[in-house]
Short mmCIF file of C-alpha atoms and ligand atoms in Angstrom, two decimals:
data_model
loop_
_atom_site.label_atom_id
_atom_site.label_comp_id
_atom_site.label_asym_id
_atom_site.label_seq_id
_atom_site.Cartn_x
_atom_site.Cartn_y
_atom_site.Cartn_z
CA MET A 1 136.30 107.47 94.85
CA ARG A 2 137.54 104.01 92.69
CA ILE A 3 136.54 100.66 94.26
CA ASP A 4 139.55 98.01 93.73
CA SER A 5 138.22 95.55 97.15
CA ARG A 6 136.09 93.79 99.13
CA ALA A 7 137.46 96.02 102.08
CA ALA A 8 137.14 99.12 99.90
CA ALA A 9 133.33 97.76 99.63
CA ALA A 10 133.40 97.74 103.24
CA GLY A 11 134.35 101.07 104.17
CA LEU A 12 130.80 102.00 101.49
CA ASP A 13 128.29 99.56 103.58
CA ASP A 14 130.12 101.57 106.49
CA ALA A 15 129.32 105.14 105.81
CA ASP A 16 125.88 103.91 104.68
CA GLU A 17 123.07 104.68 106.93
CA LEU A 18 120.18 102.29 105.24
CA ALA A 19 122.64 99.81 106.15
CA PRO A 20 120.94 98.81 109.73
CA MET A 21 117.80 97.98 108.12
CA ARG A 22 118.90 94.87 106.25
CA ALA A 23 118.41 93.01 109.70
CA ARG A 24 114.61 93.52 109.42
CA TYR A 25 115.35 90.39 106.58
CA ALA A 26 115.84 86.79 107.01
CA LEU A 27 118.56 86.48 104.72
CA PRO A 28 120.16 83.28 103.88
CA ASP A 29 123.98 82.62 104.83
CA GLY A 30 125.92 82.29 101.69
CA VAL A 31 123.28 83.56 99.69
CA VAL A 32 123.47 87.22 97.72
CA TYR A 33 120.34 88.28 96.48
CA LEU A 34 120.16 89.98 93.60
CA ASP A 35 116.35 89.10 92.70
CA GLY A 36 114.20 91.03 94.68
CA ASN A 37 113.00 92.53 92.23
CA SER A 38 111.54 89.61 91.55
CA LEU A 39 110.43 87.66 94.64
CA GLY A 40 111.58 90.35 97.57
CA PRO A 41 113.25 88.25 100.55
CA LEU A 42 110.87 87.50 103.78
CA PRO A 43 110.96 90.06 106.38
CA ILE A 44 111.35 88.68 109.65
CA ALA A 45 108.42 90.22 110.98
CA ALA A 46 106.19 88.37 108.19
CA GLN A 47 107.55 85.09 109.62
CA GLU A 48 105.79 85.68 113.60
CA ARG A 49 102.63 87.73 112.71
CA LEU A 50 101.88 85.04 110.10
CA ALA A 51 102.48 82.52 113.18
CA HIS A 52 100.41 83.58 115.03
CA VAL A 53 97.87 85.30 112.34
CA ILE A 54 97.92 81.05 111.23
CA SER A 55 97.58 80.10 114.86
CA HIS A 56 95.82 82.64 117.40
CA GLU A 57 93.57 84.69 114.95
CA TRP A 58 92.58 81.64 112.06
CA GLY A 59 93.08 78.83 114.35
CA ARG A 60 90.92 80.29 117.53
CA ARG A 61 90.04 83.10 116.70
CA LEU A 62 88.21 82.10 113.70
CA ILE A 63 85.81 84.60 111.69
CA ARG A 64 85.71 86.94 114.97
CA SER A 65 88.83 87.84 113.90
CA TRP A 66 87.63 89.97 111.21
CA ASN A 67 86.26 92.21 113.29
CA GLU A 68 88.96 91.46 116.49
CA ALA A 69 92.35 90.70 114.72
CA GLU A 70 91.25 93.97 112.17
CA TRP A 71 91.47 92.34 108.73
CA PHE A 72 88.65 93.70 107.37
CA THR A 73 90.58 96.71 107.26
CA ALA A 74 94.11 95.66 106.88
CA SER A 75 94.00 96.83 103.33
CA GLU A 76 93.43 100.22 104.19
CA ARG A 77 96.15 99.90 106.72
CA VAL A 78 98.43 99.02 104.05
CA SER A 79 97.23 101.19 101.59
CA GLY A 80 98.71 104.45 103.31
CA ARG A 81 102.25 102.97 103.78
CA ILE A 82 102.14 102.18 100.17
CA ALA A 83 101.47 106.04 99.33
CA ARG A 84 103.86 107.31 100.92
CA LEU A 85 106.45 105.06 98.70
CA VAL A 86 104.17 106.70 95.77
CA GLY A 87 103.78 109.66 96.98
CA ALA A 88 100.12 109.93 96.80
CA ASP A 89 97.47 110.20 99.96
CA ALA A 90 96.50 107.10 101.40
CA GLU A 91 92.65 107.93 100.05
CA GLU A 92 94.10 107.48 96.54
CA VAL A 93 95.42 104.03 96.94
CA ALA A 94 94.01 100.41 97.94
CA VAL A 95 94.97 97.18 97.69
CA ALA A 96 94.37 93.84 96.24
CA ASP A 97 93.82 91.26 93.86
CA SER A 98 97.09 91.39 91.09
CA THR A 99 98.85 93.48 88.81
CA SER A 100 97.44 91.62 85.63
CA VAL A 101 93.70 93.04 87.49
CA ASN A 102 93.98 96.29 89.31
CA LEU A 103 95.89 96.93 85.32
CA PHE A 104 92.76 95.50 83.90
CA LYS A 105 90.26 97.90 86.48
CA LEU A 106 92.08 100.98 85.35
CA LEU A 107 92.44 100.50 81.77
CA VAL A 108 88.67 100.21 81.33
CA ALA A 109 88.21 102.76 84.30
CA GLY A 110 90.58 105.07 82.36
CA CYS A 111 88.95 104.30 79.06
CA ARG A 112 85.67 105.52 80.67
CA LEU A 113 87.21 108.26 81.94
CA ARG A 114 87.78 109.64 78.55
CA PRO A 115 84.93 108.18 76.49
CA ASP A 116 85.34 110.25 72.81
CA ARG A 117 88.89 109.32 72.78
CA GLY A 118 89.53 105.66 70.55
CA VAL A 119 93.17 104.92 71.49
CA ILE A 120 95.53 103.23 73.88
CA VAL A 121 99.13 103.97 74.17
CA MET A 122 100.95 100.96 75.67
CA ASP A 123 104.76 99.67 74.34
CA ARG A 124 104.98 95.61 73.05
CA HIS A 125 108.64 95.34 74.83
CA ASP A 126 105.87 96.33 78.51
CA PHE A 127 105.98 93.23 80.31
CA PRO A 128 103.55 90.36 78.49
CA THR A 129 100.97 90.59 81.04
CA ASP A 130 100.66 94.21 80.23
CA VAL A 131 99.71 94.08 76.53
CA TYR A 132 97.84 91.08 76.68
CA ILE A 133 95.05 93.06 78.96
CA GLY A 134 95.72 95.73 77.13
CA HIS A 135 94.76 93.76 74.14
CA SER A 136 91.14 92.31 75.89
CA VAL A 137 90.90 95.88 77.07
CA ALA A 138 90.95 97.42 73.57
CA GLU A 139 88.43 94.16 72.43
CA LEU A 140 86.36 94.49 75.17
CA LEU A 141 85.43 97.69 74.49
CA GLY A 142 86.31 98.56 70.46
CA ARG A 143 89.50 100.73 71.40
CA ARG A 144 92.78 100.14 69.53
CA LEU A 145 96.24 99.66 70.41
CA ARG A 146 98.92 101.49 69.03
CA MET A 147 102.12 100.10 70.24
CA LEU A 148 105.25 101.53 71.45
CA ASP A 149 108.16 99.63 70.22
CA GLY A 150 110.49 100.72 73.15
CA GLY A 151 111.02 104.71 72.17
CA GLU A 152 109.63 107.61 73.94
CA PRO A 153 105.69 107.96 73.91
CA ALA A 154 105.56 111.25 73.28
CA ALA A 155 105.70 111.34 69.01
CA ALA A 156 102.69 109.06 70.10
CA LEU A 157 100.17 111.14 72.44
CA ASP A 158 97.65 113.15 70.01
CA GLY A 159 93.98 114.02 70.27
CA ASP A 160 92.56 110.78 69.47
CA VAL A 161 94.21 108.68 72.62
CA ALA A 162 92.29 107.97 76.18
CA LEU A 163 95.39 107.33 78.19
CA PHE A 164 98.55 105.79 78.23
CA ALA A 165 100.07 102.56 79.87
CA LEU A 166 103.51 102.19 80.89
CA SER A 167 105.84 100.77 82.88
CA GLU A 168 108.12 103.26 84.88
CA VAL A 169 111.21 101.06 84.76
CA ASP A 170 111.76 97.64 82.04
CA PHE A 171 111.24 95.31 83.72
CA ARG A 172 114.27 93.26 81.18
CA THR A 173 116.49 96.07 80.21
CA GLY A 174 116.34 98.42 84.11
CA ALA A 175 115.65 101.27 81.39
CA ARG A 176 113.90 104.10 83.39
CA ARG A 177 111.07 106.40 81.76
CA ASP A 178 110.62 109.79 83.13
CA VAL A 179 107.61 109.79 84.72
CA PRO A 180 106.75 113.65 84.88
CA ALA A 181 107.63 114.39 81.53
CA VAL A 182 105.46 111.62 79.34
CA THR A 183 102.91 112.39 81.83
CA ALA A 184 103.49 115.83 80.74
CA ALA A 185 102.89 114.97 77.53
CA ALA A 186 100.18 113.08 78.05
CA HIS A 187 98.05 115.80 79.40
CA ARG A 188 99.08 117.68 76.69
CA ALA A 189 97.31 115.81 74.94
CA GLY A 190 94.47 115.72 76.72
CA ALA A 191 95.19 112.14 77.76
CA LEU A 192 95.22 110.26 81.35
CA ALA A 193 99.10 108.58 82.34
CA LEU A 194 99.13 105.05 83.39
CA TRP A 195 102.49 104.17 85.17
CA ASP A 196 102.79 100.54 86.15
CA LEU A 197 105.14 100.77 89.24
CA SER A 198 106.23 97.34 89.68
CA HIS A 199 109.90 97.42 89.53
CA SER A 200 109.54 101.15 91.26
CA ALA A 201 107.74 101.10 94.33
CA GLY A 202 109.89 100.09 97.31
CA ALA A 203 112.81 101.53 94.62
CA LEU A 204 112.40 104.72 93.49
CA ASP A 205 111.58 108.08 94.72
CA VAL A 206 108.04 107.80 92.96
CA ASP A 207 106.01 111.11 92.80
CA LEU A 208 102.98 110.19 91.29
CA THR A 209 101.44 113.61 92.99
CA SER A 210 103.93 115.56 92.19
CA ALA A 211 104.12 114.13 88.26
CA GLY A 212 100.84 114.90 88.05
CA ALA A 213 100.09 111.20 87.43
CA ASP A 214 96.53 110.01 87.46
CA LEU A 215 96.38 105.77 87.53
CA ALA A 216 99.09 103.72 88.26
CA VAL A 217 99.36 99.75 89.41
CA GLY A 218 102.56 98.18 91.41
CA CYS A 219 103.28 95.03 92.67
CA GLY A 220 103.43 94.02 96.20
CA TYR A 221 105.92 90.53 95.84
CA LYS A 222 108.55 92.74 94.74
CA TYR A 223 110.52 95.40 96.76
CA LEU A 224 107.76 96.04 98.56
CA SER A 225 108.85 91.92 99.89
CA GLY A 226 105.50 91.05 100.60
CA GLY A 227 105.86 87.01 99.56
CA PRO A 228 105.07 85.11 96.82
CA GLY A 229 101.53 86.01 94.94
CA ALA A 230 101.20 88.90 97.76
CA PRO A 231 98.44 91.45 96.54
CA ALA A 232 99.13 94.26 94.70
CA PHE A 233 97.77 97.71 94.58
CA ALA A 234 96.04 100.47 92.28
CA VAL A 235 96.38 103.92 92.41
CA VAL A 236 93.66 106.73 91.27
CA ALA A 237 94.03 110.17 91.81
CA ARG A 238 91.58 112.11 93.90
CA ARG A 239 90.28 114.20 91.01
CA HIS A 240 89.51 111.49 88.87
CA HIS A 241 87.64 109.72 92.77
CA ASP A 242 83.83 111.11 91.81
CA ALA A 243 83.58 109.73 88.37
CA LEU A 244 85.64 106.15 88.62
CA ARG A 245 83.85 103.60 87.68
CA THR A 246 85.03 99.67 87.55
CA PRO A 247 84.22 97.53 85.09
CA LEU A 248 85.01 95.02 88.59
CA PRO A 249 81.97 95.10 91.15
CA GLY A 250 82.23 93.07 93.97
CA TRP A 251 81.00 93.50 96.79
CA THR A 252 83.39 93.99 98.95
CA GLY A 253 83.75 97.79 96.99
CA HIS A 254 80.03 97.96 97.76
CA ALA A 255 79.76 100.98 99.30
CA ASP A 256 78.19 99.61 102.48
CA PRO A 257 78.56 95.52 102.15
CA PHE A 258 77.15 94.16 104.44
CA ALA A 259 73.83 95.86 103.37
CA MET A 260 74.29 92.76 101.04
CA ASP A 261 71.97 95.43 99.19
CA PRO A 262 70.67 93.88 95.13
CA GLN A 263 71.63 96.73 93.86
CA TYR A 264 75.74 97.89 93.95
CA ARG A 265 76.69 101.23 94.50
CA ALA A 266 79.78 101.64 94.34
CA GLY A 267 82.08 102.68 97.42
CA HIS A 268 83.20 106.43 97.19
CA GLY A 269 87.34 106.82 94.90
CA VAL A 270 89.10 103.62 95.30
CA ALA A 271 87.34 101.85 97.89
CA GLN A 272 85.55 100.15 94.92
CA LEU A 273 88.30 98.73 93.39
CA ARG A 274 88.38 95.95 96.70
CA SER A 275 86.84 93.81 94.03
CA GLY A 276 86.38 90.43 96.57
CA THR A 277 87.34 89.30 100.17
CA PRO A 278 91.08 89.75 100.60
CA PRO A 279 93.66 87.29 100.42
CA VAL A 280 93.98 88.26 104.49
CA LEU A 281 97.11 85.62 104.95
CA SER A 282 98.98 87.22 102.40
CA LEU A 283 98.01 91.09 103.29
CA LEU A 284 98.97 90.90 106.49
CA ALA A 285 102.39 89.90 105.46
CA LEU A 286 102.25 92.48 102.54
CA GLU A 287 101.62 94.76 105.81
CA GLU A 288 105.16 93.16 106.99
CA GLY A 289 107.32 94.25 104.09
CA VAL A 290 105.55 97.94 103.94
CA CYS A 291 106.44 97.79 107.51
CA ALA A 292 109.49 97.19 106.99
CA LEU A 293 110.21 99.72 104.83
CA ASP A 294 108.85 102.43 107.17
CA GLY A 295 111.24 104.96 108.53
CA VAL A 296 112.97 105.74 105.52
CA ALA A 297 112.66 108.04 102.63
CA PRO A 298 112.31 107.01 98.87
CA ALA A 299 114.54 109.09 97.61
CA ALA A 300 117.01 107.64 100.24
CA LEU A 301 116.42 104.48 98.61
CA ARG A 302 116.93 105.86 95.21
CA ARG A 303 119.76 106.86 96.30
CA LYS A 304 121.65 103.48 97.79
CA GLY A 305 119.97 101.90 94.94
CA SER A 306 121.94 104.36 92.45
CA ALA A 307 125.35 103.80 94.06
CA LEU A 308 125.03 100.11 94.21
CA THR A 309 123.67 99.40 90.59
CA GLN A 310 126.61 102.22 89.70
CA LEU A 311 129.37 99.94 91.89
CA PHE A 312 128.12 96.80 90.28
CA ILE A 313 128.61 97.99 86.35
CA GLU A 314 131.99 99.71 87.01
CA LEU A 315 133.02 96.97 89.03
CA VAL A 316 131.80 93.93 85.90
CA GLU A 317 133.93 96.61 83.63
CA SER A 318 136.83 96.74 85.33
CA ARG A 319 137.03 93.24 86.80
CA CYS A 320 135.25 91.29 83.88
CA PRO A 321 136.81 92.45 80.55
CA GLY A 322 136.09 90.55 77.27
CA MET A 323 133.91 87.55 79.35
CA GLY A 324 131.33 87.65 76.34
CA LEU A 325 129.13 90.46 78.89
CA ARG A 326 127.57 93.62 77.00
CA LEU A 327 125.81 96.08 79.38
CA VAL A 328 121.59 96.56 78.61
CA THR A 329 120.66 98.50 80.67
CA PRO A 330 121.05 102.44 80.40
CA ALA A 331 124.63 103.72 81.57
CA GLU A 332 122.88 107.08 83.43
CA PRO A 333 122.26 105.93 86.46
CA GLU A 334 118.78 108.87 86.37
CA ARG A 335 117.92 106.85 83.24
CA ARG A 336 117.76 103.54 85.21
CA GLY A 337 115.91 101.96 87.77
CA SER A 338 117.16 99.97 90.46
CA GLN A 339 118.06 96.71 88.14
CA VAL A 340 121.23 96.06 86.11
CA SER A 341 121.28 93.55 82.85
CA LEU A 342 123.76 91.58 81.26
CA ARG A 343 124.09 90.70 77.49
CA HIS A 344 125.65 87.10 77.45
CA PRO A 345 125.19 84.27 74.45
CA ALA A 346 125.09 81.52 77.14
CA ALA A 347 122.61 83.72 80.03
CA TYR A 348 120.98 80.86 81.26
CA PRO A 349 123.32 78.45 82.33
CA LEU A 350 125.07 81.25 83.03
CA VAL A 351 122.28 82.47 85.75
CA GLN A 352 122.16 78.84 87.21
CA ALA A 353 125.88 79.16 87.06
CA LEU A 354 126.09 81.69 89.59
CA ILE A 355 123.26 80.32 91.72
CA ARG A 356 125.16 77.54 92.09
CA ARG A 357 127.54 79.76 94.23
CA GLY A 358 124.68 81.69 95.74
CA VAL A 359 124.84 84.38 93.97
CA ILE A 360 120.59 84.72 92.82
CA GLY A 361 119.60 86.72 89.86
CA ASP A 362 117.31 85.50 87.36
CA PHE A 363 117.60 84.45 82.97
CA ARG A 364 114.61 86.70 81.20
CA ALA A 365 114.36 85.73 77.06
CA PRO A 366 116.53 85.36 74.90
CA ASP A 367 119.69 85.82 76.69
CA ILE A 368 119.76 88.20 79.61
CA VAL A 369 121.15 88.25 82.96
CA ARG A 370 119.10 90.55 85.50
CA PHE A 371 119.73 91.39 88.98
CA GLY A 372 118.21 93.67 90.63
CA PHE A 373 119.50 95.98 93.90
CA ALA A 374 117.49 96.91 96.86
CA ALA A 375 119.01 98.80 98.80
CA ALA A 376 116.74 98.22 101.78
CA TYR A 377 119.30 95.08 102.85
CA LEU A 378 122.29 94.69 99.59
CA ARG A 379 125.28 95.32 100.59
CA PHE A 380 128.44 97.06 98.64
CA VAL A 381 130.05 93.75 99.71
CA ASP A 382 127.17 91.58 98.38
CA VAL A 383 128.04 93.75 95.02
CA TRP A 384 132.59 93.57 95.77
CA ASP A 385 131.58 89.27 95.88
CA ALA A 386 129.07 89.15 93.16
CA VAL A 387 130.53 90.23 90.25
CA GLU A 388 133.85 88.25 92.08
CA GLN A 389 131.44 85.07 91.39
CA LEU A 390 130.52 86.22 88.72
CA ARG A 391 134.32 86.32 87.27
CA ALA A 392 135.31 83.00 88.63
CA VAL A 393 132.05 81.17 86.73
CA LEU A 394 133.69 82.86 83.81
CA THR A 395 137.30 82.29 84.26
CA ALA A 396 136.62 78.75 84.66
CA ALA A 397 133.33 78.28 82.04
CA GLU A 398 131.53 76.18 84.54
CA HIS A 399 128.25 78.02 82.41
CA GLU A 400 128.92 75.43 80.11
CA ASP A 401 128.16 72.19 82.51
CA PRO A 402 125.45 69.79 80.78
CA GLU A 403 124.17 69.91 83.89
CA LEU A 404 123.41 73.34 83.97
CA ALA A 405 121.24 73.88 80.05
CA ARG A 406 118.15 72.32 81.24
CA ARG A 407 115.32 74.78 81.93
CA HIS A 408 113.16 74.55 85.07
CA THR A 409 109.17 75.39 84.84
CA VAL A 410 110.18 78.87 86.87
CA THR A 411 112.90 80.56 84.72
C1 PLP B 1 106.13 91.86 88.14
C2 PLP B 1 105.23 92.82 87.37
C3 PLP B 1 103.74 92.19 86.81
C4 PLP B 1 102.92 91.39 87.11
O1 PLP B 1 101.62 90.83 87.20
P1 PLP B 1 101.22 89.93 88.34
O2 PLP B 1 99.49 89.87 87.57
O3 PLP B 1 100.98 90.52 90.14
O4 PLP B 1 101.30 88.62 88.50
C5 PLP B 1 102.87 92.67 86.30
N1 PLP B 1 103.23 93.62 85.05
C6 PLP B 1 104.94 94.16 85.50
C7 PLP B 1 105.39 95.29 84.74
C8 PLP B 1 105.54 93.86 86.03
O5 PLP B 1 106.77 93.63 86.62
#
């Protein structure tokens, strides 16, 4: 169906089975939020929960809350909910640390599972932290990094490769890799598959188990709406639990933390990936973020996310022709994540001009305007409104306003 008016877009919202989920989020009036792939919005329940946790659990009950309010087991509760979203078992998921730290732990652990192989495969265009951590692990363990240049991993996977670590969705372009196919290629070569699901969890129909993936990491503050700096997650397939050995053996990952044993004895499986005391406030906010996705199948999130990105692409083509915008994201829906990136020569001020009009996307160097489409709270009319504002900005050349050229610290 061709959508050529706001009313037609509203018709899609009327038929949207996920529409009621929007009420679970505190979205400010007058804002079309297309940056939930960078910082998910506040779940309403997190606001109430944190107020209670701070005033009562921390403020009045103090250290008793570790037991009474079940702070110590919170990461296990959250693991169970994230497991459902990525197609893993609860016992295969740990919630801890940042994505960067989890990647470090699993890269080292993955190399240790393939001790006689000297190569780690990554992609130079991946999120910079992934690449930096990859270099450090290679140096520490005396392995070599084999860098892809955005291409297909299959050709780089041979008998020397211990594992690859790749993002399912490219943070810049939104291109999506075929997780089952690339995982199978790694296994044919005897290598392990480590996926970064930062731009997948909570948006795509990830199924690590059916793909046969070995290891995964991902972010808690993007589509999972865990709040700024929320803890991240790490997944290890059950078949690797006996041999797993973390390089960061902290006391909370010990088999019996309160024995205060001078000798480290790893907790079984992913339990050992808890390298220290969890950030309780952030962890409980993340719990509300993942609870906000309760009752919805990842496949339903994926279906709607795909429809939102498709509508956005079609409207940019039909409503903004000849305005200097170039689609970077793959046009085939199955080859992209829940994101659309456009190239424009004045990308930075263009994003600033859109933000001034209440359409929040972001800029990624050097010339990309990036929009994330979270199925949980976005409406089809939001897509319509965003494209109309984009058209208005470009028609009036608002992005040429010199005020908008100054770069902020966070872009
Ligand atoms: C967002 C993101 C990260 C973030 O890492 P932090 O350690 O949580 O800051 C890492 N990798 C990828 C691919 C990401 O998209």
